[in-house]
Rosetta silent file (secondary structure, phi, psi, omega in degrees, C-alpha in Angstrom):
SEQUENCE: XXXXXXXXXXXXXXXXXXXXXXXXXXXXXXXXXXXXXXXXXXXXXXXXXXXXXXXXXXXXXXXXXXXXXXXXXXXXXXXXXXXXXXXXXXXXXXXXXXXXXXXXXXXXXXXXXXXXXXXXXXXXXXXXXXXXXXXXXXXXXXXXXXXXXXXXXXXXXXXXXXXXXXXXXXXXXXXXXXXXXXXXXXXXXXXXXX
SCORE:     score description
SCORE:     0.000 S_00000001
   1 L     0.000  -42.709  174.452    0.000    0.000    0.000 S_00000001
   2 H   -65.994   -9.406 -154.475    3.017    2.497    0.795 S_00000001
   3 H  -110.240  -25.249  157.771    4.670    1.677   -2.224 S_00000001
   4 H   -71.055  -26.812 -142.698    1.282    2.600   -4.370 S_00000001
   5 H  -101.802   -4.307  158.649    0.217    5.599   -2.648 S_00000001
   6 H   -65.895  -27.344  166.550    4.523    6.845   -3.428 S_00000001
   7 H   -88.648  -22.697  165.017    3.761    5.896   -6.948 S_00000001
   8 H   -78.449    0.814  174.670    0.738    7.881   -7.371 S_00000001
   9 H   -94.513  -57.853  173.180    2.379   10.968   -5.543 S_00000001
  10 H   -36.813  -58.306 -168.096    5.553   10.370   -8.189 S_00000001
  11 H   -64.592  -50.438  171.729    2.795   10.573  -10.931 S_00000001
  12 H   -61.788  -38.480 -171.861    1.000   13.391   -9.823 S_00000001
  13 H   -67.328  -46.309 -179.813    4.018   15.589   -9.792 S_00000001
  14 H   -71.198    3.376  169.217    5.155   14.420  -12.743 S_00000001
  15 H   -87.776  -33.824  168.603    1.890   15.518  -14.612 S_00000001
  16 H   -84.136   -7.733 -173.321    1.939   19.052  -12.847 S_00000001
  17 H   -80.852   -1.455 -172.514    5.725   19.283  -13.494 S_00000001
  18 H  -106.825  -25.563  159.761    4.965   18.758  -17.387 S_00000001
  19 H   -52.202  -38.682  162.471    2.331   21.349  -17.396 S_00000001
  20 H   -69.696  -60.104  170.046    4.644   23.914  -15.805 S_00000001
  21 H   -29.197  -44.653 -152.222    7.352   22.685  -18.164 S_00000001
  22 L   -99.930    5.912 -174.399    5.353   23.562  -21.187 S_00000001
  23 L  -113.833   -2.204 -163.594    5.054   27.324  -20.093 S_00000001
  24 L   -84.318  126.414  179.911    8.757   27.680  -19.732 S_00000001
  25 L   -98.446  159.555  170.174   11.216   29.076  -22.229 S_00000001
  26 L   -93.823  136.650 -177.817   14.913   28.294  -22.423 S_00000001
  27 L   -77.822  139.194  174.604   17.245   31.503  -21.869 S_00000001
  28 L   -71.769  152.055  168.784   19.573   32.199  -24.914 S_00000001
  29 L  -102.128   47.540  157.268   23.039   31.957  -24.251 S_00000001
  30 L   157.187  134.141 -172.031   23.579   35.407  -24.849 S_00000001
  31 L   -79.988  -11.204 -145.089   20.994   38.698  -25.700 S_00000001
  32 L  -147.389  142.477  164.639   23.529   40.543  -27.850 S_00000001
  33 L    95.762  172.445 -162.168   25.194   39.548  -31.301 S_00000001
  34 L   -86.746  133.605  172.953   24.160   37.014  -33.972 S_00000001
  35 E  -113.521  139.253  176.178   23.185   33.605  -32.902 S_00000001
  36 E  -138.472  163.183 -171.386   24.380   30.809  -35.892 S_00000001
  37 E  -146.046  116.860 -169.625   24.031   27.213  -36.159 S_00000001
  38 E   -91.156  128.884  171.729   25.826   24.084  -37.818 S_00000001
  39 E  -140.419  122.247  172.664   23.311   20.998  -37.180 S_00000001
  40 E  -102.553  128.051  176.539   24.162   17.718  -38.397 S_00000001
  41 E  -134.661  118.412  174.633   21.760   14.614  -37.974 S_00000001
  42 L  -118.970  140.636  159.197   22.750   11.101  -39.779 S_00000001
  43 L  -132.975   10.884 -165.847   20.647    8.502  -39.232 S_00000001
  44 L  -120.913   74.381 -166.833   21.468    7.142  -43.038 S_00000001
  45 L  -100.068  175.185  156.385   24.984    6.245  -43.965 S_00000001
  46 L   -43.208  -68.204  170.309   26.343    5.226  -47.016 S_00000001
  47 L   -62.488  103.178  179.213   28.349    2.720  -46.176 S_00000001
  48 L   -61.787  -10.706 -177.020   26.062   -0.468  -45.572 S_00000001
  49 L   -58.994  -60.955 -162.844   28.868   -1.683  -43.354 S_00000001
  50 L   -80.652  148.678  163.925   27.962    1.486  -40.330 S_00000001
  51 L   -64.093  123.556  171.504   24.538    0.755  -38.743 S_00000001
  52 L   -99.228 -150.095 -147.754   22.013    3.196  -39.102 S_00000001
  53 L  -144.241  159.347 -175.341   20.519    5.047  -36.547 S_00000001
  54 L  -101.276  -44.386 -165.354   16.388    5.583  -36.104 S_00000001
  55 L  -132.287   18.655 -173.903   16.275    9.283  -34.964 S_00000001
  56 L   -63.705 -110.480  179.583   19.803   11.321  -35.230 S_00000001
  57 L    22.959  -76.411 -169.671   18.128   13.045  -38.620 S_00000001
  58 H   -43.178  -70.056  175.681   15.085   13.485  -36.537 S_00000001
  59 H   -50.425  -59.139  167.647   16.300   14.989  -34.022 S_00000001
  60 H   -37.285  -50.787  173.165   18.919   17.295  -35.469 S_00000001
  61 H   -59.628  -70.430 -160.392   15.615   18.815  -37.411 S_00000001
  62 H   -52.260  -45.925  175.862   13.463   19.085  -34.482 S_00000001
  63 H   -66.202  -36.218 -178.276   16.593   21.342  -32.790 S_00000001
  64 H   -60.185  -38.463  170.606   16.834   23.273  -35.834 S_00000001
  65 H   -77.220   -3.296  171.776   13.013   24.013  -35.174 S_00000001
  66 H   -74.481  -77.143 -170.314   13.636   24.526  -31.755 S_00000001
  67 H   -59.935  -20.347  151.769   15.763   27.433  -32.544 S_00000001
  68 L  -101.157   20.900  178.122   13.692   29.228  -34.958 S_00000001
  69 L   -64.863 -162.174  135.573   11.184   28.765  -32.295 S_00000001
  70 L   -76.446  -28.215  172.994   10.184   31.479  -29.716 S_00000001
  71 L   -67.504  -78.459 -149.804   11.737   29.345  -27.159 S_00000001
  72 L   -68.817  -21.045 -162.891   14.938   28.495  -28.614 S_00000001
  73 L   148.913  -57.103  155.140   15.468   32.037  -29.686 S_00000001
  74 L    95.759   56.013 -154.036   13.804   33.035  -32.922 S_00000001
  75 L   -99.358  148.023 -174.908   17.075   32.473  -34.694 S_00000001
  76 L   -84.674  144.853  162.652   16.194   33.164  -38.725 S_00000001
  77 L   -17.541  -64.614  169.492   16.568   30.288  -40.973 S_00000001
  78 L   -46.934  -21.110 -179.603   19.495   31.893  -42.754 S_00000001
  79 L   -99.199    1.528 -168.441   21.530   31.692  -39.774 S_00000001
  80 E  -108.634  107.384  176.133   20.856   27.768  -39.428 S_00000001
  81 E   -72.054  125.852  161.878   23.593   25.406  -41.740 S_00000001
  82 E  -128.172   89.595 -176.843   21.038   21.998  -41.372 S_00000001
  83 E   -98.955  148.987 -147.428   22.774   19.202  -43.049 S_00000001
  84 E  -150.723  137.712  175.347   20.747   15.585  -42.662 S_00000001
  85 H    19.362 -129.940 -178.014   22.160   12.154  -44.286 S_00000001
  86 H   -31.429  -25.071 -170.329   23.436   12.253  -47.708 S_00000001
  87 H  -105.591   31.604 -172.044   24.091   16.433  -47.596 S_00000001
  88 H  -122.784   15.670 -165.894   26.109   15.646  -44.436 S_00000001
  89 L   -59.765 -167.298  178.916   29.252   14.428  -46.054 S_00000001
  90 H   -92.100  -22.551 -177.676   32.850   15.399  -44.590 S_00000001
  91 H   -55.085  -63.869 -162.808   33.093   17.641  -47.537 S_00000001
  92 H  -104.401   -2.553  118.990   30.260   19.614  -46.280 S_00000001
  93 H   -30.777 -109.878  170.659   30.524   19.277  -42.915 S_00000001
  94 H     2.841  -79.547 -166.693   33.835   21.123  -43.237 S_00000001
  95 H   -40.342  -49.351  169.358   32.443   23.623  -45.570 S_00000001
  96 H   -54.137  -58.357 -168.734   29.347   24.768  -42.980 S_00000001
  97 H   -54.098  -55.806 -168.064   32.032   24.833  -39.857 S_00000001
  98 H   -41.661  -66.978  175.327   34.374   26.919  -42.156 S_00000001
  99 H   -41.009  -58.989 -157.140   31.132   29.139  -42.988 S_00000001
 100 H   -56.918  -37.550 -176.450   30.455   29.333  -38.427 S_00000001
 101 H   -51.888  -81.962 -176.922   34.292   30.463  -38.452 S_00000001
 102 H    -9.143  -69.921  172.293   34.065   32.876  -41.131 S_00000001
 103 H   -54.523  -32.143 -164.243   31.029   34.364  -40.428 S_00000001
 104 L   -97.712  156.818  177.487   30.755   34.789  -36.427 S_00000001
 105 L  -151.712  136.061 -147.413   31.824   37.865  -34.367 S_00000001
 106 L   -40.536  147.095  169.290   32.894   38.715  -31.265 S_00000001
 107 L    74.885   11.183 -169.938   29.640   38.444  -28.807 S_00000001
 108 L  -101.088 -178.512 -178.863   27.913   36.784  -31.260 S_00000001
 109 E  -114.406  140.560  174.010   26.602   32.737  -30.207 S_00000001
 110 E  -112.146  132.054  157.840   28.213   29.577  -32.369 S_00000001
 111 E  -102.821  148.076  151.978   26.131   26.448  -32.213 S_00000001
 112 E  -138.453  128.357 -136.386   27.305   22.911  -33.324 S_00000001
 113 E  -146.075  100.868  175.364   25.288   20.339  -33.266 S_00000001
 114 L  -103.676  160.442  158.606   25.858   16.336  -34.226 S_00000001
 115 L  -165.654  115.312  173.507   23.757   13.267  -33.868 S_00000001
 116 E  -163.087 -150.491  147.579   25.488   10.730  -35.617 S_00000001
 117 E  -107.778  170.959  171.795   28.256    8.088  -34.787 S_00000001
 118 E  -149.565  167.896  169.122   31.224    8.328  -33.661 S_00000001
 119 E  -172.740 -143.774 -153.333   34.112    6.333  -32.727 S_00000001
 120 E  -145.953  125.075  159.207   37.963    5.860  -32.496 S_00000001
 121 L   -76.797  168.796  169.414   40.489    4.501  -34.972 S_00000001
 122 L  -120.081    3.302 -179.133   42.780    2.036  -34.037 S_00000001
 123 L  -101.909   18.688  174.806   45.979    2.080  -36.235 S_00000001
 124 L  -129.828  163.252  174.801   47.415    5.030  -34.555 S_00000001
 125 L   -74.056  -20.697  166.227   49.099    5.490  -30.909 S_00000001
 126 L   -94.895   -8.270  178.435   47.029    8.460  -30.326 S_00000001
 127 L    21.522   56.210  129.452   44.120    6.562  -31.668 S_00000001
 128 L    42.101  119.049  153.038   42.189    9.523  -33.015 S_00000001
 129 E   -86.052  159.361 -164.639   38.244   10.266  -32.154 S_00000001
 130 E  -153.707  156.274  152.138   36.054   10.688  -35.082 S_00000001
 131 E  -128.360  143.389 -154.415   32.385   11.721  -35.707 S_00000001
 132 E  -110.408  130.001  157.201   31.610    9.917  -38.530 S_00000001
 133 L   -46.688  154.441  177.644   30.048   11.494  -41.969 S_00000001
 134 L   -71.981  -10.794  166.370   27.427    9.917  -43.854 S_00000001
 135 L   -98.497   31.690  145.570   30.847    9.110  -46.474 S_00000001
 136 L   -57.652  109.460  119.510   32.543    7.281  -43.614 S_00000001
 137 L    -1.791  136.932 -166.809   34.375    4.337  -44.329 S_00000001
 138 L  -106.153    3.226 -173.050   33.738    1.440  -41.539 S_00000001
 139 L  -117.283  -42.410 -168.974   37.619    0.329  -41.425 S_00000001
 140 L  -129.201   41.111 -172.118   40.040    3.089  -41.530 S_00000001
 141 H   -11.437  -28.287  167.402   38.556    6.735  -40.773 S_00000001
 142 H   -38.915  -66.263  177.737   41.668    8.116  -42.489 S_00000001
 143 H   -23.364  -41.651 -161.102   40.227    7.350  -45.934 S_00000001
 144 L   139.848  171.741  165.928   37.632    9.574  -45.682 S_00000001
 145 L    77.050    2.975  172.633   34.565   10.352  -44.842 S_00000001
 146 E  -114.337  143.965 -166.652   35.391   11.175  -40.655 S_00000001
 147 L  -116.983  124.521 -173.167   35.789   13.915  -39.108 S_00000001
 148 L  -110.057  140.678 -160.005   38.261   14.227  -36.514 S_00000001
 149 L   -45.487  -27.633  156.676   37.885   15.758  -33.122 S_00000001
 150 H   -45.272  -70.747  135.845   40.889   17.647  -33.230 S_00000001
 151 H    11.140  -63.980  166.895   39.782   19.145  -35.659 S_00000001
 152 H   -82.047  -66.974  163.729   36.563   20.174  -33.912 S_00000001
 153 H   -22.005  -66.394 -175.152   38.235   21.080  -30.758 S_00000001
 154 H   -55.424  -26.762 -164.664   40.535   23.614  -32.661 S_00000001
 155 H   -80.775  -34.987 -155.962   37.225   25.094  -34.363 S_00000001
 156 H   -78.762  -63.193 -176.905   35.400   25.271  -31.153 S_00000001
 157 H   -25.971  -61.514 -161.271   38.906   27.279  -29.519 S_00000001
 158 H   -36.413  -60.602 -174.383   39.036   29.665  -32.847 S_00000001
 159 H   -36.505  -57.966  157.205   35.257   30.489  -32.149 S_00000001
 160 H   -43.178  -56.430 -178.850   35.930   31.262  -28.627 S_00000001
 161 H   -73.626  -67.024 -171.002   39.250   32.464  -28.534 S_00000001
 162 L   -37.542  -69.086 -163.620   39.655   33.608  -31.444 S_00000001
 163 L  -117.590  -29.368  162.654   36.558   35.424  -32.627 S_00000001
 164 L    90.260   35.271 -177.159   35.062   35.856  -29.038 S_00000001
 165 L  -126.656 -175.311 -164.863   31.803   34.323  -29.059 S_00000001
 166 E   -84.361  170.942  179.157   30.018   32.073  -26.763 S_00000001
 167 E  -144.169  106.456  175.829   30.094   28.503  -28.131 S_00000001
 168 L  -100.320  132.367  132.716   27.325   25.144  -27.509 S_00000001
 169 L   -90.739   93.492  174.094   28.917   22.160  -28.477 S_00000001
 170 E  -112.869  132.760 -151.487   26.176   19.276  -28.728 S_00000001
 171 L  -136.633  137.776  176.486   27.460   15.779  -29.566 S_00000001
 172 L  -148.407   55.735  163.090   25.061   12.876  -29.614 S_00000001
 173 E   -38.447   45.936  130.924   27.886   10.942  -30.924 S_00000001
 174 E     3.082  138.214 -177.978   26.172    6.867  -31.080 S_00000001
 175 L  -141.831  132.854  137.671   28.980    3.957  -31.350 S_00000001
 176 L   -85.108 -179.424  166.378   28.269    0.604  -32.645 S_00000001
 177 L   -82.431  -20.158 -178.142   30.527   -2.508  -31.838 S_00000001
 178 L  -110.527   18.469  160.319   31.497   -3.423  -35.071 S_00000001
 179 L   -58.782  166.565 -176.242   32.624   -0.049  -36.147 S_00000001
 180 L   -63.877   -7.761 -176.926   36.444    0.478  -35.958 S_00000001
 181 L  -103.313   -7.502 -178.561   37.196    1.305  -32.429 S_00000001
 182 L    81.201 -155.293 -170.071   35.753   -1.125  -30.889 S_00000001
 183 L   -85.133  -66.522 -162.409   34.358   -1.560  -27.188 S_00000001
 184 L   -37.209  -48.227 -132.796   37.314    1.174  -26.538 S_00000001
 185 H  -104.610   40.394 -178.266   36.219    3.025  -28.793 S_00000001
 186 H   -85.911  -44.936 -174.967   32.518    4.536  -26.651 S_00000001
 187 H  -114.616   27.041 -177.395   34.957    5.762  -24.082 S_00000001
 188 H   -88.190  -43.229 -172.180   38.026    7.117  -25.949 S_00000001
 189 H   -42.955  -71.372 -170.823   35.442    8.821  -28.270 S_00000001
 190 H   -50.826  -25.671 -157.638   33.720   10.550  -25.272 S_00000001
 191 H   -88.605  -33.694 -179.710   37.194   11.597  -23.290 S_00000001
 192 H   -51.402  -65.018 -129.286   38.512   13.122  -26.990 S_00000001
 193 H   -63.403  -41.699 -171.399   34.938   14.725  -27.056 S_00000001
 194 L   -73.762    0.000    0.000   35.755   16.226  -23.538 S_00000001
């Protein structure tokens, strides 16, 4: 009997806490300056080898509409790079971040935003983190098609450092097992990522 009348107390809150929830807005992370946004979502690779994924795509849209929302911000269209499966290559990856450098100015906000995989190579001693393109290769991330977190790291510093704006980094990085890294490589990925 105590352990129902604690789940129906659990329940009720969480039904008034989603009503209050739905009135709430999220605060921008920063009033002043341009807000811009790279959003990548693969849930579709090329390579039948990489697994695909059910909602990175999804999701990655659904943030982009969060952010031309009222909530997210009201950020115009024009300011949002939204590349989704096939228009997500490494090519074009590159090309959008290049565009967030380019483009952003002190005070202004940089977003970047993956849901994909990721992983880790394994032929090198530094054994490399990767978020992988929808032209990823499933054996050697060198080849092509990966993007590597160094890489991303230095972009996110420029932005910051560099250029002086606030920066969100969101990685929803997904690792299978038979991708190249291995078991290793869900918490090598994540440690690069940090």
């Amino acid at each position: 009997m105590k352990n129902k009348s604690a789940f129906h107390l659990l329940l009720a809150f969480l039904i008034l806490s989603q009503g209050w929830a739905a009135d709430a807005q999220i605060p921008s992370i920063g009033q002043q300056g341009t807000t811009r946004a790279v959003i990548i979502g693969i849930s579709d690779y090329q390579n039948d080898q990489i697994p695909d994924l059910q909602f990175a795509d999804v999701d990655a849209a659904a943030f982009a509409a969060f952010l031309q929302s009222d909530a997210g911000g009201k950020v115009p269209a024009e300011n949002i790079r939204l590349l989704l499966n096939e228009k997500a290559t490494k090519g074009q990856m590159g090309a959008e971040l290049t565009w967030l450098i380019q483009a952003t100015k002190k005070g202004d906000q940089a977003i970047i935003y993956f849901a994909g995989h990721g992983d880790m190579e394994n032929i090198t001693i530094d054994q490399h983190g990767f978020l992988l393109a929808y032209d990823a290769t499933n054996a050697n991330y060198w080849l092509g098609g990966a993007f590597d977190i160094i890489y991303l790291k230095s972009m996110v510093k420029t932005l910051a450092l560099q250029n002086g704006a606030k920066v969100l980094l969101i990685t929803d990085a997904c690792r299978a097992g038979k991708l190249a890294g291995g078991d290793a490589g869900v918490q090598a990925t994540a440690e690069r990522l940090a």
